[in-house]
Coordinates of C-alpha atoms and ligand atoms in Angstrom, one line a residue:
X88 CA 19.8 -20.0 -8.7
X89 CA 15.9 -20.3 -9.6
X90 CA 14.3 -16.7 -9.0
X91 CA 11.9 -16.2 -6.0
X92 CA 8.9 -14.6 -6.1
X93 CA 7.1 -12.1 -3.1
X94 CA 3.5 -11.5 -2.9
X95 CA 1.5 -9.3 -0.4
X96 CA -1.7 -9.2 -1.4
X97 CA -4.3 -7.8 1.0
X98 CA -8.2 -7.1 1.6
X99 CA -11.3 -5.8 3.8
X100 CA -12.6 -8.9 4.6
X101 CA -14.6 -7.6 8.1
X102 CA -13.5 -4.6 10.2
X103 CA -13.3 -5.4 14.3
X104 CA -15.2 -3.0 15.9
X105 CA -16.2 -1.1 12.7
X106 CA -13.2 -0.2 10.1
X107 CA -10.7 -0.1 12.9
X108 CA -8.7 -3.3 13.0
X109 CA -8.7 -7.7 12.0
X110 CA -10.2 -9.9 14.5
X111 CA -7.7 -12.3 15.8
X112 CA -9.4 -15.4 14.3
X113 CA -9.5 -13.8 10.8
X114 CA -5.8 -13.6 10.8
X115 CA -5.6 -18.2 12.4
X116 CA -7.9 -19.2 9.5
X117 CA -5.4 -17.1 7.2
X118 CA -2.5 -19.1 8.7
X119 CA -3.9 -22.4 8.6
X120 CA -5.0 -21.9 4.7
X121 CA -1.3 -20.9 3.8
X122 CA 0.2 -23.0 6.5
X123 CA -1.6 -26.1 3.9
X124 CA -0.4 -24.6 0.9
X125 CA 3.5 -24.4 2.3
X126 CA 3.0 -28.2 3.5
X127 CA 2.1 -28.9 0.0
X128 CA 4.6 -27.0 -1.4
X129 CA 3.3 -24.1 -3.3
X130 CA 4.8 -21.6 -0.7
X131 CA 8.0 -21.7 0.7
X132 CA 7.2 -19.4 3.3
X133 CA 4.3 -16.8 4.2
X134 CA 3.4 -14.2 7.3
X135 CA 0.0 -13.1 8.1
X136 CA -0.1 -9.5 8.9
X137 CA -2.7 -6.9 9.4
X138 CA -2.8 -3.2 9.2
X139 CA -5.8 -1.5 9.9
X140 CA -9.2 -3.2 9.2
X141 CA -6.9 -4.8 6.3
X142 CA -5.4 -9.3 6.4
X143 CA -2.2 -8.9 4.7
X144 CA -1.0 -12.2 2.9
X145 CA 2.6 -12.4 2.6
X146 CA 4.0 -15.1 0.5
X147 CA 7.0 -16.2 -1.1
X148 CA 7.8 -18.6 -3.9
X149 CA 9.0 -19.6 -6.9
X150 CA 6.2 -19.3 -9.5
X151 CA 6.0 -15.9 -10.4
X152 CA 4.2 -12.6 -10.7
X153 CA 0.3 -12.8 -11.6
X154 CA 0.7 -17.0 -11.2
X155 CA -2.8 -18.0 -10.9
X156 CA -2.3 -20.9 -8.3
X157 CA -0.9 -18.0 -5.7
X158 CA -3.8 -15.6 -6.8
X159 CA -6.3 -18.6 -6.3
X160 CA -4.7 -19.4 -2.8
X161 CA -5.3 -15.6 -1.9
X162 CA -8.8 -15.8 -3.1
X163 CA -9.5 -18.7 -1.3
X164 CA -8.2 -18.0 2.0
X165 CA -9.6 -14.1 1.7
X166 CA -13.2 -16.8 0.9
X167 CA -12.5 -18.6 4.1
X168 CA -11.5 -15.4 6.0
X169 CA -15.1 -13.6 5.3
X170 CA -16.9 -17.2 6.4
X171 CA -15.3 -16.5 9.9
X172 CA -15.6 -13.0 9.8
X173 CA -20.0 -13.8 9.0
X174 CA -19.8 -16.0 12.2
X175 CA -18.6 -13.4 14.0
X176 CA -20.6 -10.6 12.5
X177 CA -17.3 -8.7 11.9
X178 CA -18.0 -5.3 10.6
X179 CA -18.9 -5.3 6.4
X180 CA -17.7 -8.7 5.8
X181 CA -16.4 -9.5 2.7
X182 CA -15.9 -6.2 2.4
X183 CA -13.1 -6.2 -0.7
X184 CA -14.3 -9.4 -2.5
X185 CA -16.3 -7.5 -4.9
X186 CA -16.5 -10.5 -7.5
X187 CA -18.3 -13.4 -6.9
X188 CA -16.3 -16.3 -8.7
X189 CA -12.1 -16.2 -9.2
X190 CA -10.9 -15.7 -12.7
X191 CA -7.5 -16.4 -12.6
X192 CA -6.4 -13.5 -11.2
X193 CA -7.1 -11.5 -7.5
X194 CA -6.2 -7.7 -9.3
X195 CA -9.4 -6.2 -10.6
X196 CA -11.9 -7.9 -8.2
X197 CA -11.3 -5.9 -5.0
X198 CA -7.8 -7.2 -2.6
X199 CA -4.6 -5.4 -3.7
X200 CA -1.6 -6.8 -4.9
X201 CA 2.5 -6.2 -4.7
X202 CA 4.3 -8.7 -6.4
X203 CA 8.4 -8.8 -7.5
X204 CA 10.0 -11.7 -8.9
X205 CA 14.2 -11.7 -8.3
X206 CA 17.4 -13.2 -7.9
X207 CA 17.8 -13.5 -4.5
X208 CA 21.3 -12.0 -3.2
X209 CA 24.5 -13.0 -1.0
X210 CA 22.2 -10.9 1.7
X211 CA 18.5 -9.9 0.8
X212 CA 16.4 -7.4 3.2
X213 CA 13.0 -6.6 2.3
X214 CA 10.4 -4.2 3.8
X215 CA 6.8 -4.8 3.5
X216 CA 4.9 -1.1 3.9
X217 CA 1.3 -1.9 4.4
X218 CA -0.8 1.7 4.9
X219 CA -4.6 1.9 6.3
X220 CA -7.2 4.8 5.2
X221 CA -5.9 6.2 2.4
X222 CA -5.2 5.4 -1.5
X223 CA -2.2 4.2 -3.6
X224 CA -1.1 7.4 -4.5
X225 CA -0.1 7.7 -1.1
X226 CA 3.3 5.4 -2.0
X227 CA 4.3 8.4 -4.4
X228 CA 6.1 10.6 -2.1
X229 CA 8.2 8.2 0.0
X230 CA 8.8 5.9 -3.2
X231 CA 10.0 9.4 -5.0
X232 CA 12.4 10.4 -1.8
X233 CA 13.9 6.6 -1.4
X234 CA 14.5 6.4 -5.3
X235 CA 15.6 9.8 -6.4
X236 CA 15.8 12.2 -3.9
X237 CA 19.3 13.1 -2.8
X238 CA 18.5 14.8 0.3
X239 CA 16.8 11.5 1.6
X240 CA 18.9 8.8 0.1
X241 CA 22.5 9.8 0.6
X242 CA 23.8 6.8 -1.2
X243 CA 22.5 8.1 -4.4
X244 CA 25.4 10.6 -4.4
X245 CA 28.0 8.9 -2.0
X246 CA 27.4 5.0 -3.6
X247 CA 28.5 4.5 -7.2
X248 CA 25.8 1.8 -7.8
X249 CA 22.9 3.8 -7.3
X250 CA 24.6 7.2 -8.6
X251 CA 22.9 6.5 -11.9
X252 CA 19.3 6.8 -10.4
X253 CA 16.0 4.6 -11.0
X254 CA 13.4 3.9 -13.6
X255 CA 9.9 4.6 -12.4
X256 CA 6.7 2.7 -13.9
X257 CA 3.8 5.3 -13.3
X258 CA 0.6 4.4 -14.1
X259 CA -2.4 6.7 -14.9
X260 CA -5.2 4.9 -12.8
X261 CA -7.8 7.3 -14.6
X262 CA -7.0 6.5 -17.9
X263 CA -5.6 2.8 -17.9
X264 CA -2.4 3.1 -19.5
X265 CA 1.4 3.6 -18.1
X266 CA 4.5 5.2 -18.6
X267 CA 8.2 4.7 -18.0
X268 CA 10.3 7.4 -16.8
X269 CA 14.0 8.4 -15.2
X270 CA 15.3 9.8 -12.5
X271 CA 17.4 11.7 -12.0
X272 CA 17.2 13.1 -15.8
X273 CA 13.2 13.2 -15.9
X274 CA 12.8 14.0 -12.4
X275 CA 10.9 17.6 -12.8
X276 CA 8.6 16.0 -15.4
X277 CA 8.2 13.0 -13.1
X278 CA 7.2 15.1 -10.2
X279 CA 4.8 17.0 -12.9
X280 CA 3.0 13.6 -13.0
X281 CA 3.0 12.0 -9.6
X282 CA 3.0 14.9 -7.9
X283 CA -1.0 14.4 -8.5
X284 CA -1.2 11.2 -6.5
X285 CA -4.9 10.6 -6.8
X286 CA -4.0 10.1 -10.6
X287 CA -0.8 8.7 -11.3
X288 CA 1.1 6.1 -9.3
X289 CA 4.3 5.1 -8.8
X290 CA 4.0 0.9 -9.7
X291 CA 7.5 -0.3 -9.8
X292 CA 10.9 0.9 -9.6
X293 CA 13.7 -0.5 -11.4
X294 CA 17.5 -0.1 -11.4
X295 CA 19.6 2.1 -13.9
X296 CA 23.1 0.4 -14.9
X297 CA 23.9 -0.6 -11.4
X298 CA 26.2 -3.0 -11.3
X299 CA 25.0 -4.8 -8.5
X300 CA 21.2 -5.4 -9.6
X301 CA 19.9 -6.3 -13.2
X302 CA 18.2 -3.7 -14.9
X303 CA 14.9 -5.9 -15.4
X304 CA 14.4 -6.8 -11.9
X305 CA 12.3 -4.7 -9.5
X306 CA 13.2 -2.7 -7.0
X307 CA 10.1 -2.0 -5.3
X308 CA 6.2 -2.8 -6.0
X309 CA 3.1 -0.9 -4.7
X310 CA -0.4 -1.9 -5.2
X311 CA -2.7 -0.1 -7.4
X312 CA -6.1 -1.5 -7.4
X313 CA -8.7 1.5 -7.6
X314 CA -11.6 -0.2 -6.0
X315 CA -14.3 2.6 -6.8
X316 CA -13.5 1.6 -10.4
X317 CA -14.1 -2.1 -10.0
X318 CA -16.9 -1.8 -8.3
X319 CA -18.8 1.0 -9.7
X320 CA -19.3 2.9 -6.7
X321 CA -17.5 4.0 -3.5
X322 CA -16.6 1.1 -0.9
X323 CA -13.8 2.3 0.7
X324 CA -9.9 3.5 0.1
X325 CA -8.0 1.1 -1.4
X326 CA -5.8 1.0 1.6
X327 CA -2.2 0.3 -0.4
X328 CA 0.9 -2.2 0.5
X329 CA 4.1 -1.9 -1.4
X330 CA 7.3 -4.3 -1.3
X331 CA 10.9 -2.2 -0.9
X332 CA 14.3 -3.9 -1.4
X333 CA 17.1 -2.6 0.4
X334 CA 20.8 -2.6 0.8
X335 CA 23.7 -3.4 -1.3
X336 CA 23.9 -0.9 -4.7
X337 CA 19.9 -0.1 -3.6
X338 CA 19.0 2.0 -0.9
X339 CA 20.1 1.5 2.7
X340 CA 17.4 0.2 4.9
X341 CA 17.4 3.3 7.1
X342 CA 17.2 5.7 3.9
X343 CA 13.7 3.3 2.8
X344 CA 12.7 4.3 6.1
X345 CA 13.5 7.6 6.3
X346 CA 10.9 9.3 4.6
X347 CA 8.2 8.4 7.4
X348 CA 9.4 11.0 9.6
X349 CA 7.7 13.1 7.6
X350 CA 3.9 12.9 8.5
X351 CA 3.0 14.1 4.7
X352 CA -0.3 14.7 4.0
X353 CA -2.6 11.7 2.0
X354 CA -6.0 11.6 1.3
X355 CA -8.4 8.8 2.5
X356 CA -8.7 9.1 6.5
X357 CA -12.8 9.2 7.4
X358 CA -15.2 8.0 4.8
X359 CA -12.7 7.7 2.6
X360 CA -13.1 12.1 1.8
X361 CA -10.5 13.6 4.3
X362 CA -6.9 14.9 4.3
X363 CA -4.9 13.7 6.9
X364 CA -1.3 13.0 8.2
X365 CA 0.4 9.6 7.5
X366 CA 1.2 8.2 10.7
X367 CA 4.1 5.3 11.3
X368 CA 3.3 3.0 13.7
X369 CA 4.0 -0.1 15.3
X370 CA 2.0 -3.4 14.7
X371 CA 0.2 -3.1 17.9
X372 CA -0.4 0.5 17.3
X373 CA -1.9 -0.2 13.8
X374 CA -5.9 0.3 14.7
X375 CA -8.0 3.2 13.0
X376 CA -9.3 5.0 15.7
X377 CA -9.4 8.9 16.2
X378 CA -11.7 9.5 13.0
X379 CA -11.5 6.3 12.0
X380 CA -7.8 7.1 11.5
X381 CA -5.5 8.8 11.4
X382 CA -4.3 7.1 8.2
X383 CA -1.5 4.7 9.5
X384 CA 1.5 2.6 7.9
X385 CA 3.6 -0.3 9.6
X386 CA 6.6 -1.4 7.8
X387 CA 7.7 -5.5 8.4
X388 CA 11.5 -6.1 7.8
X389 CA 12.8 -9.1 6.5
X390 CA 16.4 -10.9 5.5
X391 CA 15.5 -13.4 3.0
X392 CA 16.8 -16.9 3.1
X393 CA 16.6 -19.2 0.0
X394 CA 12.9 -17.5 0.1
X395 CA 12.6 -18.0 3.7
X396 CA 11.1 -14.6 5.3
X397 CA 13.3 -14.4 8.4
X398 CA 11.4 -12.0 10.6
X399 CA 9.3 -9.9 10.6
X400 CA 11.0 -7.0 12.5
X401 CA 8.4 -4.1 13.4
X402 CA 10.3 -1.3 11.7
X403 CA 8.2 1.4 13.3
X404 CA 8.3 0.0 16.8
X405 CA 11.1 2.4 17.7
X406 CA 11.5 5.9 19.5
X407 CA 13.4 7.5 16.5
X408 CA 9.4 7.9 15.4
X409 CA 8.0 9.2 18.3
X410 CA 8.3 12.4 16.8
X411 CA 6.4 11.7 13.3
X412 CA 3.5 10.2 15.9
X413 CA 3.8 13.7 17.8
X414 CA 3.1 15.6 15.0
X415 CA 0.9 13.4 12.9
X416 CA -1.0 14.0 16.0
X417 CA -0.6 18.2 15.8
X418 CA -1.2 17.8 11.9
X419 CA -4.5 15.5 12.6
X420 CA -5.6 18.3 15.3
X421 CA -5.2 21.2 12.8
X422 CA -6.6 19.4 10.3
X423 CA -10.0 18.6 12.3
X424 CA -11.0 21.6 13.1
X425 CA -12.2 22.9 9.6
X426 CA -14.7 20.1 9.9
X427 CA -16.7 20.0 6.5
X428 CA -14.3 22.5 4.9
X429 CA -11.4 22.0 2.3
X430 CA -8.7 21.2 1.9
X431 CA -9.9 18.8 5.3
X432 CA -12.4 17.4 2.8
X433 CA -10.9 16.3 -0.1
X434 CA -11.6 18.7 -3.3
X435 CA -14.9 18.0 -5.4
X436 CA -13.8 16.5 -7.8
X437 CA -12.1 13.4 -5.9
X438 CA -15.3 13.4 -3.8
X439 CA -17.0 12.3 -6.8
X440 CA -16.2 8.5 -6.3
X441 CA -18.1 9.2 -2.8
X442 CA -21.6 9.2 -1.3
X443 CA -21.7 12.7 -1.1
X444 CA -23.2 13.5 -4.9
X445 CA -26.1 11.5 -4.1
X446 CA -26.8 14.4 -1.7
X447 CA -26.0 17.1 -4.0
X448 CA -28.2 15.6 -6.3
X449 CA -31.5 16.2 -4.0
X450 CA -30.8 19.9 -4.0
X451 CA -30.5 20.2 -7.9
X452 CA -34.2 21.5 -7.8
X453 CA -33.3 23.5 -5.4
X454 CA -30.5 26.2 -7.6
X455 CA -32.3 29.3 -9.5
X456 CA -30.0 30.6 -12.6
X457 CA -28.2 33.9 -11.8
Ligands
F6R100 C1 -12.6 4.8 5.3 C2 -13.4 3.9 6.0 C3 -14.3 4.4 7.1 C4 -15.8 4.4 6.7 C5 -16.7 5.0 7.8 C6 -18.2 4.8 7.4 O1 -11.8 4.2 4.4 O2 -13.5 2.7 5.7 O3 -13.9 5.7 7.5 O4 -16.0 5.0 5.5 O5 -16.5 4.3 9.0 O6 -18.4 3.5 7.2 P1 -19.9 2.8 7.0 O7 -20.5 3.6 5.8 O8 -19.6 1.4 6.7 O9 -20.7 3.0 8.2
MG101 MG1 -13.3 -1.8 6.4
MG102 MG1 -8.8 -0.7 5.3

């Protein structure tokens, strides 16, 4: 059977009131756009999603990672989407389109991207993670629990197909260049890496002689568009999606969920400069408020059907995380009341790609040496 193809890809296109959530009609002129492309055949299926201030294209198909007709349809609709979103004066419209014209490709001019291309199986579940107010290095530590950590994933020590562990793609968003490493025989110098998640990134994990999924196809995708370094200058968190497969010789849908009881710690939150608890939440719960935050993720399941997305089913809709809510909530209390101070504020140096050096720099006169 011909391989299919899933792509989210997301942007900023106009924040409803402020950065807190999508206007309605943003997410109809989305539909319509794609609902032409799948009558004309280029999709086979798509869902329009949001999380946060962020339209969340979710498309299936059969042409490919990085296919430029798919990337152009993104572009496009993300085009018509701000148009709407100027009508209604939606807050910073056309926020993530930070290119003018489309150059045959959406990564490096502002949305983010998750993309797999795979043999679709006998039964094929799919979670779509999209996450608001923080960065992609926030993927690291749930990616890292559902691919390699034991005490997470139980199959990787009960289930002989995913006994011999993952391959990671990191990437070093700092210094453009990747590396392959795996689990569980790398795993300390893994965590070396992505344990410094405003650096390296998790990109895509692949299977490890598992006898039920080829060793080229991927596993899971996150985005890791860095849009401080496209555009120059800080305009937001890059506000990350990633694509997790699940189930038969890969990890049970439960243990891909699992690591969101945890309400880790991610940078991002207000302005872009604070720590602050990952949240899980359900669709209707996914609105930055308290602090334009806290940051939030919503997880869309899916069973795939000759690239049919049969659902979505709102993962996080469900009273086994009330408690992560509870104490994201604690977590965001504790964490607001050092104000200005670190480790609230993110550390210097990642404060760098925001707005806060151009005030340092009218007190340079200011310093005497000592
Ligand atoms: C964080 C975010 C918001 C804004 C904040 C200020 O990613 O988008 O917290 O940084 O609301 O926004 P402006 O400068 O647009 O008023
Ligand atoms: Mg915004
Ligand atoms: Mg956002």
């Amino acid at each position: 059977m011909e391989k299919i193809t899933i792509s989210l890809i997301k942007a900023d296109v106009g924040g409803y009131p402020g950065h807190s959530s999508v206007h309605p009609r943003l997410m109809e002129v989305a539909d319509d756009s794609l609902q032409k492309a799948k009558k004309d055949g280029l999709l086979i299926d798509f869902k329009i999603l949001a999380a946060g201030d962020d339209l969340q294209l979710l498309m299936s198909h059969r042409k490919g990672t990085d296919n430029e007709k798919i990337h152009k349809l993104a572009w496009k609709t993300f085009e018509k989407a701000t148009k709407m979103a100027k009508e209604l004066k939606l807050y910073g419209a056309g926020q993530d389109l930070l290119k003018d014209a489309f150059s045959g490709n959406v990564r490096g001019m502002g949305p983010g991207v998750a993309e797999m291309e795979f043999k679709e199986r006998e039964g094929e579940p799919l979670i779509a993670f999209m996450m608001d107010k923080t960065e992609p290095g926030a993927f690291n530590l749930p990616i890292f629990r559902i691919f390699a950590d034991p005490f997470n994933t139980a199959g990787l020590i009960i289930d002989p197909s995913l006994h011999n562990g993952f391959k990671f793609e990191i990437f070093d968003v700092i210094k453009h260049r990747k590396v392959l490493m795996e689990s569980p025989e790398e795993m300390y110098d893994m965590l070396a890496l992505i344990g410094a998640k405003s650096r390296y990134v998790i990109k895509s994990v692949y299977p490890k002689k598992n006898p039920k999924v080829p060793e080229e196809e991927t596993v899971a995708a996150i985005s890791t568009e860095k849009l401080y370094q496209i555009a120059g200058k800080y305009v937001g968190k890059d506000d990350p999606v990633a694509l997790v497969r699940a189930q038969s010789g890969l990890p049970a849908l439960g243990e891909v969920l699992e690591p969101f009881s945890f309400p880790y710690l991610v940078s991002g939150w207000m302005r872009g400069s604070h720590n602050g608890p990952m949240m899980p939440v359900s669709f209707k719960d996914a609105r930055c408020t308290r602090f334009d935050g806290p940051p939030r993720v919503i997880a869309a399941g899916f069973q795939i059907a000759e690239g049919r997305l049969v659902g979505p089913v709102d993962l996080f809709d469900d009273p086994a995380f009330d408690q992560a809510r509870e104490k994201a909530g604690e977590i965001a209390d504790y964490m607001r009341r050092h104000g200005p101070f670190e480790p609230h504020r993110l550390p210097m140096q990642e404060m760098e790609y925001t707005t806060l050096p151009s005030i340092l720099e009218n007190l340079e006169d200011r310093f005497a040496d000592v």
